[in-house]
Structure formats: structure tokens, C-alpha cells
GROMACS .gro file of C-alpha atoms in nm:
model
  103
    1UNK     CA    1   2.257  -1.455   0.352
    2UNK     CA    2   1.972  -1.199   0.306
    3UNK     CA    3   1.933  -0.959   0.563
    4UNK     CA    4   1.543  -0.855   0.629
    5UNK     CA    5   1.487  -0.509   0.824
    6UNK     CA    6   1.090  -0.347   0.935
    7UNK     CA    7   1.142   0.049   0.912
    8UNK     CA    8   0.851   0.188   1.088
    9UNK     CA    9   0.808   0.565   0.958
   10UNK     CA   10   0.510   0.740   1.162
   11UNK     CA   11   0.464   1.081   1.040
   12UNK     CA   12   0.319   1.371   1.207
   13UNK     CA   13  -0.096   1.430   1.150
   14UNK     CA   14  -0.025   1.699   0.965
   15UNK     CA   15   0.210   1.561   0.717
   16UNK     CA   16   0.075   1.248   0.673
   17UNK     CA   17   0.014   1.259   0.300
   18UNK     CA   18   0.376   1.450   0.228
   19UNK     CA   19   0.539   1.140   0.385
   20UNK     CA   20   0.338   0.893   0.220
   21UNK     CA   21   0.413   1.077  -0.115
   22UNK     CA   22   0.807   1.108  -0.019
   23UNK     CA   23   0.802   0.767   0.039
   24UNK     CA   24   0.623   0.600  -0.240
   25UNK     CA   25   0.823   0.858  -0.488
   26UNK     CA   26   1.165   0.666  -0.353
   27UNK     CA   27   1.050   0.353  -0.340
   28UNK     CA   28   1.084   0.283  -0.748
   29UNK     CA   29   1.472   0.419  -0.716
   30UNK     CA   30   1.522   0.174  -0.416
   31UNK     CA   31   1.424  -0.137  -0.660
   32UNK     CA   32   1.694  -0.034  -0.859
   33UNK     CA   33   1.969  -0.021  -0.642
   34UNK     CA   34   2.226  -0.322  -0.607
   35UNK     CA   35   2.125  -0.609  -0.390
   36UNK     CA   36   1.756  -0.503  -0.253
   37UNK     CA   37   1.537  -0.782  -0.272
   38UNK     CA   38   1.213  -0.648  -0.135
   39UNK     CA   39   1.105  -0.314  -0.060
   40UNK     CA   40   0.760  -0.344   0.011
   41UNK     CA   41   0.531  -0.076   0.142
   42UNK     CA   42   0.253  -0.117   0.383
   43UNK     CA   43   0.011   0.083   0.630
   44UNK     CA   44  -0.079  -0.008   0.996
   45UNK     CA   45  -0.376   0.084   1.140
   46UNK     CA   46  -0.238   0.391   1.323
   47UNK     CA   47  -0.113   0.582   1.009
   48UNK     CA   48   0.244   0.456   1.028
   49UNK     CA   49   0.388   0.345   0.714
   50UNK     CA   50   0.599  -0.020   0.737
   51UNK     CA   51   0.869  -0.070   0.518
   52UNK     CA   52   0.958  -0.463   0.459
   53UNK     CA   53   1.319  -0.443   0.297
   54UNK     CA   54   1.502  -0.759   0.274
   55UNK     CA   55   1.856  -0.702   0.100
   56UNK     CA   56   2.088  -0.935  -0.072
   57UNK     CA   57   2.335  -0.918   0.268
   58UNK     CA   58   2.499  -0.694   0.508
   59UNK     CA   59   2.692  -0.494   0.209
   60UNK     CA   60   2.369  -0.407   0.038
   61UNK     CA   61   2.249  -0.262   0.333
   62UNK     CA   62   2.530  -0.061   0.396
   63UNK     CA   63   2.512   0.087   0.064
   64UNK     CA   64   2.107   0.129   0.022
   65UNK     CA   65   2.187   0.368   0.374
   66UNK     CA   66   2.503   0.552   0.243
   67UNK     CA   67   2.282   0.604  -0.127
   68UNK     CA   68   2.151   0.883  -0.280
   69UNK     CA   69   1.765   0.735  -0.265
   70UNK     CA   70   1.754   0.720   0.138
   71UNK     CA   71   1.949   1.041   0.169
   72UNK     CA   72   1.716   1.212  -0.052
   73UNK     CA   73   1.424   1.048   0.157
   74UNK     CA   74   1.530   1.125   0.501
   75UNK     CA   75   1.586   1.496   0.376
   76UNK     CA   76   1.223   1.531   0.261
   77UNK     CA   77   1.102   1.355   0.560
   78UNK     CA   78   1.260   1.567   0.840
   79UNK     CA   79   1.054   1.771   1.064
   80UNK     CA   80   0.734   1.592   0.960
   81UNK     CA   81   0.762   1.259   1.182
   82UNK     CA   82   0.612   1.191   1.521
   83UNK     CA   83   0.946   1.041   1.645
   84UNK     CA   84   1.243   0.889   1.515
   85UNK     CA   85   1.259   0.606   1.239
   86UNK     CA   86   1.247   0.291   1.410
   87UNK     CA   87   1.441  -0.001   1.212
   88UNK     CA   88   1.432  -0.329   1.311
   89UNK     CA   89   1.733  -0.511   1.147
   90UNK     CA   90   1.639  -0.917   1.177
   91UNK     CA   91   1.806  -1.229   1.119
   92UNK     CA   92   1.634  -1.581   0.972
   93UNK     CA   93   1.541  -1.837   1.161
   94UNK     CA   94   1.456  -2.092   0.890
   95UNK     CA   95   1.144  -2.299   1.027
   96UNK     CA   96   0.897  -2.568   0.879
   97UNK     CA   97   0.896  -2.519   0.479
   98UNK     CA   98   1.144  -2.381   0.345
   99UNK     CA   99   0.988  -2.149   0.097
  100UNK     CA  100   0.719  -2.011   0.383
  101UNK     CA  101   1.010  -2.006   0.648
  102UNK     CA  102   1.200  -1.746   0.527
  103UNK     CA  103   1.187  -1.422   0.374
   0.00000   0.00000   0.00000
């Protein structure tokens, strides 16, 4: 079963533009690895950046945080966030039609 996770990435005022870059320069090498599904970018109204992964199961996940991509990532990324990354791992609960009930 696919396994869906928000990562909420809120970057410090001042490096607002080097995260966003950091980010969208990883996000290409994350399509290609094993098992990711989605890995969708998108911007709240705050400046945070919202990650929408959903990953082929538990195993892909595993390996997408082990890999080279999100190692690389959270190396350019530290020291310019407001806090830590916040990751919401999530499980399905299938409702009404099946193709809008679950991601």
C-alpha cells in the first residue's frame, strides 16, 4: 500500500529563494528514484514550501531518506530554516470514490 507523507520546509526570510532553488533542483532526481509516486511541490501562503510525496510503500520511503537526493538536500538546506522539517507520515482512509478517495 502507498504511503503518502506532507514535508513542510519553512525557510528562514533570508534564505527563502536558496531553499526554494535547493529544493526544486532535487526534486527531478527524486522522480527517479525507485518507488516515489508523487513528489509534488507547493507554496502556502506564509512562504513555507509543502512537499506532497506519496511512495510506492514503507520500503520506498526508507530508501528515498537513506538516498543520495535527500542527503544532498538536507545538506544544502541546513542553517537556512526557521525550525525543523516537519513530516507528516499518513495512512489512507479510502472514502466515497475510489479514484478521489485516495492518493
Amino acid at each position: 500500500m502507498s504511503v503518502v507523507v506532507v514535508a513542510t520546509i519553512t525557510p528562514q526570510p533570508e534564505h527563502a529563494q536558496a531553499v526554494r532553488e535547493a529544493v526544486l533542483a532535487a526534486v527531478p532526481q527524486v522522480h527517479a528514484e525507485e518507488g516515489c509516486e508523487r513528489y509534488a511541490l507547493h507554496e502556502a501562503r506564509d512562504g513555507s514550501l509543502v512537499m506532497i510525496e506519496q511512495w510506492a510503500g514503507p520500503q520506498a520511503l526508507a530508501a528515498h531518506g537513506k538516498g543520495e537526493p535527500f542527503s544532498e538536500l538536507s545538506r544544502q538546506l541546513e542553517g537556512k530554516l526557521a525550525g525543523t522539517l516537519e513530516l507528516q507520515v499518513l495512512s489512507p482512509v479510502p472514502t466515497g470514490d475510489d479514484a478521489k478517495g485516495v492518493l
